[in-house]
Amino acid sequence: MFRLQDVSYLYPSAQKGAALNHVSVAVSQGEFRWLLGPSGAGKSSLLRLLALDARASSGMVEVLGVPVMQARRGVIARLRQRIGVVYQDFRLLDDLSVFDNVALPLRLQLRPESEIRHEVNAIMKWVGLGSRIDALPPQLSGGEQQRVAIARAVIHRPALLLADEPTNALDDRQATRLMTMFHRLAELGTTIVVATHNDALVRKYPAHAIELMQGYLVQEG
Ligand code: ADP
Ligand code: ADP
């Protein structure tokens, strides 16, 4: 479902070397991977490459079977529609209602409005925010905003789901619920990568990990 071969990534503004160095990693469909490593290790950078928010400086990147290094803009845009991302800072649109934020991926797919209403209501109930769909994101707590971000990332049943610290604003019960959802999605064929510092959660839900250190892959498996 994705494959990186000898991938390096240097931020245009980089002061102190590459954020990723010669990383090779492959993950198949329906697999769940933790993405681990200390702050600054390159986790967010790796997620950005996989989310097609940035292009690697060198190496080979294949996402959902498509080699993306030379891919055209339209191909990248269509691929992005099959990827769900939970950003660390949520990136909700503050002047759109919760409903409209979560509906976005389905609207991009031009799905009928009746279907969108049904799907959004169902997922919002699942994340426990069924009564908040008319609120604006700034009116919600951090944990509620994170749950909206999660709902938006999964509503279109992406083939690849990428999450950057998706539990950092959640309590234990909500984090457990989220892990249940992730495992169910993986069973249904979604490939999932979750970057986290939450050691307790990793211990509670053991799974293969991609571990980075100073931009280098220290361990896959
Ligand atoms: P992590 O997510 O593991 O904390 P990051 O991928 O955010 O690590 O960062 C990896 C490296 O890239 C760090 O050295 C960081 O300082 C650098 N970096 C991150 N974002 C930028 C940026 N926008 N511009 C320049 N360097 C960056
Ligand atoms: P072009 O050369 O076609 O104008 P750019 O390099 O300016 O393309 O990229 C346009 C946008 O799409 C940028 O946001 C860029 O990061 C993103 N992009 C294009 N191709 C890729 C890719 N293979 N992987 C990740 N992001 C990409």
mmCIF file of C-alpha atoms in Angstrom, residues 70-164:
data_model
loop_
_atom_site.group_PDB
_atom_site.id
_atom_site.type_symbol
_atom_site.label_atom_id
_atom_site.label_comp_id
_atom_site.label_asym_id
_atom_site.label_seq_id
_atom_site.Cartn_x
_atom_site.Cartn_y
_atom_site.Cartn_z
ATOM 1 C CA GLN A 70 7.119 12.164 -10.940
ATOM 2 C CA ALA A 71 3.348 11.971 -10.762
ATOM 3 C CA ARG A 72 1.335 14.800 -12.274
ATOM 4 C CA ARG A 73 -0.681 17.191 -10.219
ATOM 5 C CA GLY A 74 -4.023 15.584 -11.166
ATOM 6 C CA VAL A 75 -2.812 12.126 -10.189
ATOM 7 C CA ILE A 76 -1.631 13.453 -6.816
ATOM 8 C CA ALA A 77 -4.962 15.222 -6.276
ATOM 9 C CA ARG A 78 -6.934 12.035 -6.945
ATOM 10 C CA LEU A 79 -4.651 9.987 -4.696
ATOM 11 C CA ARG A 80 -5.109 12.487 -1.873
ATOM 12 C CA GLN A 81 -8.847 11.785 -1.960
ATOM 13 C CA ARG A 82 -8.097 8.191 -0.951
ATOM 14 C CA ILE A 83 -5.964 9.233 2.021
ATOM 15 C CA GLY A 84 -7.211 10.349 5.429
ATOM 16 C CA VAL A 85 -5.018 12.480 7.676
ATOM 17 C CA VAL A 86 -5.427 13.388 11.339
ATOM 18 C CA TYR A 87 -3.108 16.355 11.818
ATOM 19 C CA GLN A 88 -1.476 17.015 15.153
ATOM 20 C CA ASP A 89 -2.964 20.533 15.142
ATOM 21 C CA PHE A 90 -6.311 19.209 13.758
ATOM 22 C CA ARG A 91 -6.516 21.770 10.901
ATOM 23 C CA LEU A 92 -10.255 22.188 11.136
ATOM 24 C CA LEU A 93 -11.798 25.048 9.197
ATOM 25 C CA ASP A 94 -12.916 27.410 11.944
ATOM 26 C CA ASP A 95 -15.635 29.192 9.988
ATOM 27 C CA LEU A 96 -17.335 25.979 8.869
ATOM 28 C CA SER A 97 -19.641 24.001 11.166
ATOM 29 C CA VAL A 98 -18.519 20.653 12.543
ATOM 30 C CA PHE A 99 -20.934 19.055 10.072
ATOM 31 C CA ASP A 100 -19.397 20.835 7.088
ATOM 32 C CA ASN A 101 -15.842 20.071 8.237
ATOM 33 C CA VAL A 102 -16.574 16.366 8.455
ATOM 34 C CA ALA A 103 -18.566 16.381 5.202
ATOM 35 C CA LEU A 104 -15.659 17.858 3.207
ATOM 36 C CA PRO A 105 -14.065 14.617 1.955
ATOM 37 C CA LEU A 106 -17.481 13.345 0.782
ATOM 38 C CA ARG A 107 -18.298 16.666 -0.916
ATOM 39 C CA LEU A 108 -14.995 16.414 -2.806
ATOM 40 C CA GLN A 109 -16.239 13.053 -4.063
ATOM 41 C CA LEU A 110 -19.505 14.725 -5.164
ATOM 42 C CA ARG A 111 -21.586 12.328 -3.111
ATOM 43 C CA PRO A 112 -25.335 13.069 -2.885
ATOM 44 C CA GLU A 113 -26.252 15.381 -0.011
ATOM 45 C CA SER A 114 -28.722 12.882 1.515
ATOM 46 C CA GLU A 115 -25.973 10.282 1.736
ATOM 47 C CA ILE A 116 -23.549 12.851 3.170
ATOM 48 C CA ARG A 117 -26.063 13.769 5.883
ATOM 49 C CA HIS A 118 -26.518 10.123 6.791
ATOM 50 C CA GLU A 119 -22.778 9.330 6.888
ATOM 51 C CA VAL A 120 -21.811 12.443 8.849
ATOM 52 C CA ASN A 121 -24.533 11.891 11.437
ATOM 53 C CA ALA A 122 -23.462 8.273 11.887
ATOM 54 C CA ILE A 123 -19.757 9.007 12.345
ATOM 55 C CA MET A 124 -20.441 11.961 14.670
ATOM 56 C CA LYS A 125 -22.593 9.732 16.837
ATOM 57 C CA TRP A 126 -19.788 7.195 16.886
ATOM 58 C CA VAL A 127 -17.243 9.734 18.125
ATOM 59 C CA GLY A 128 -19.787 10.915 20.710
ATOM 60 C CA LEU A 129 -20.432 14.332 19.198
ATOM 61 C CA GLY A 130 -23.839 13.769 17.643
ATOM 62 C CA SER A 131 -25.238 16.832 19.409
ATOM 63 C CA ARG A 132 -22.415 19.175 18.327
ATOM 64 C CA ILE A 133 -22.674 19.069 14.535
ATOM 65 C CA ASP A 134 -23.882 22.666 14.289
ATOM 66 C CA ALA A 135 -21.078 24.058 16.468
ATOM 67 C CA LEU A 136 -18.049 25.846 15.075
ATOM 68 C CA PRO A 137 -14.689 24.219 15.891
ATOM 69 C CA PRO A 138 -13.488 27.092 18.141
ATOM 70 C CA GLN A 139 -16.511 26.429 20.383
ATOM 71 C CA LEU A 140 -15.264 22.907 21.113
ATOM 72 C CA SER A 141 -12.706 21.601 23.596
ATOM 73 C CA GLY A 142 -9.369 20.273 22.337
ATOM 74 C CA GLY A 143 -10.520 16.682 22.766
ATOM 75 C CA GLU A 144 -13.746 17.384 20.890
ATOM 76 C CA GLN A 145 -11.833 19.069 18.064
ATOM 77 C CA GLN A 146 -9.531 16.067 17.843
ATOM 78 C CA ARG A 147 -12.539 13.752 17.540
ATOM 79 C CA VAL A 148 -13.922 15.942 14.738
ATOM 80 C CA ALA A 149 -10.538 15.707 13.000
ATOM 81 C CA ILE A 150 -10.630 11.921 13.348
ATOM 82 C CA ALA A 151 -14.169 11.754 11.956
ATOM 83 C CA ARG A 152 -13.140 13.863 8.951
ATOM 84 C CA ALA A 153 -10.140 11.615 8.319
ATOM 85 C CA VAL A 154 -12.161 8.385 8.199
ATOM 86 C CA ILE A 155 -15.569 9.450 6.812
ATOM 87 C CA HIS A 156 -14.647 8.606 3.203
ATOM 88 C CA ARG A 157 -13.152 5.232 4.181
ATOM 89 C CA PRO A 158 -9.670 6.065 2.974
ATOM 90 C CA ALA A 159 -7.377 3.321 1.726
ATOM 91 C CA LEU A 160 -4.557 4.924 3.722
ATOM 92 C CA LEU A 161 -5.060 6.570 7.111
ATOM 93 C CA LEU A 162 -2.286 8.672 8.649
ATOM 94 C CA ALA A 163 -2.553 10.045 12.161
ATOM 95 C CA ASP A 164 -0.114 12.312 13.995
#
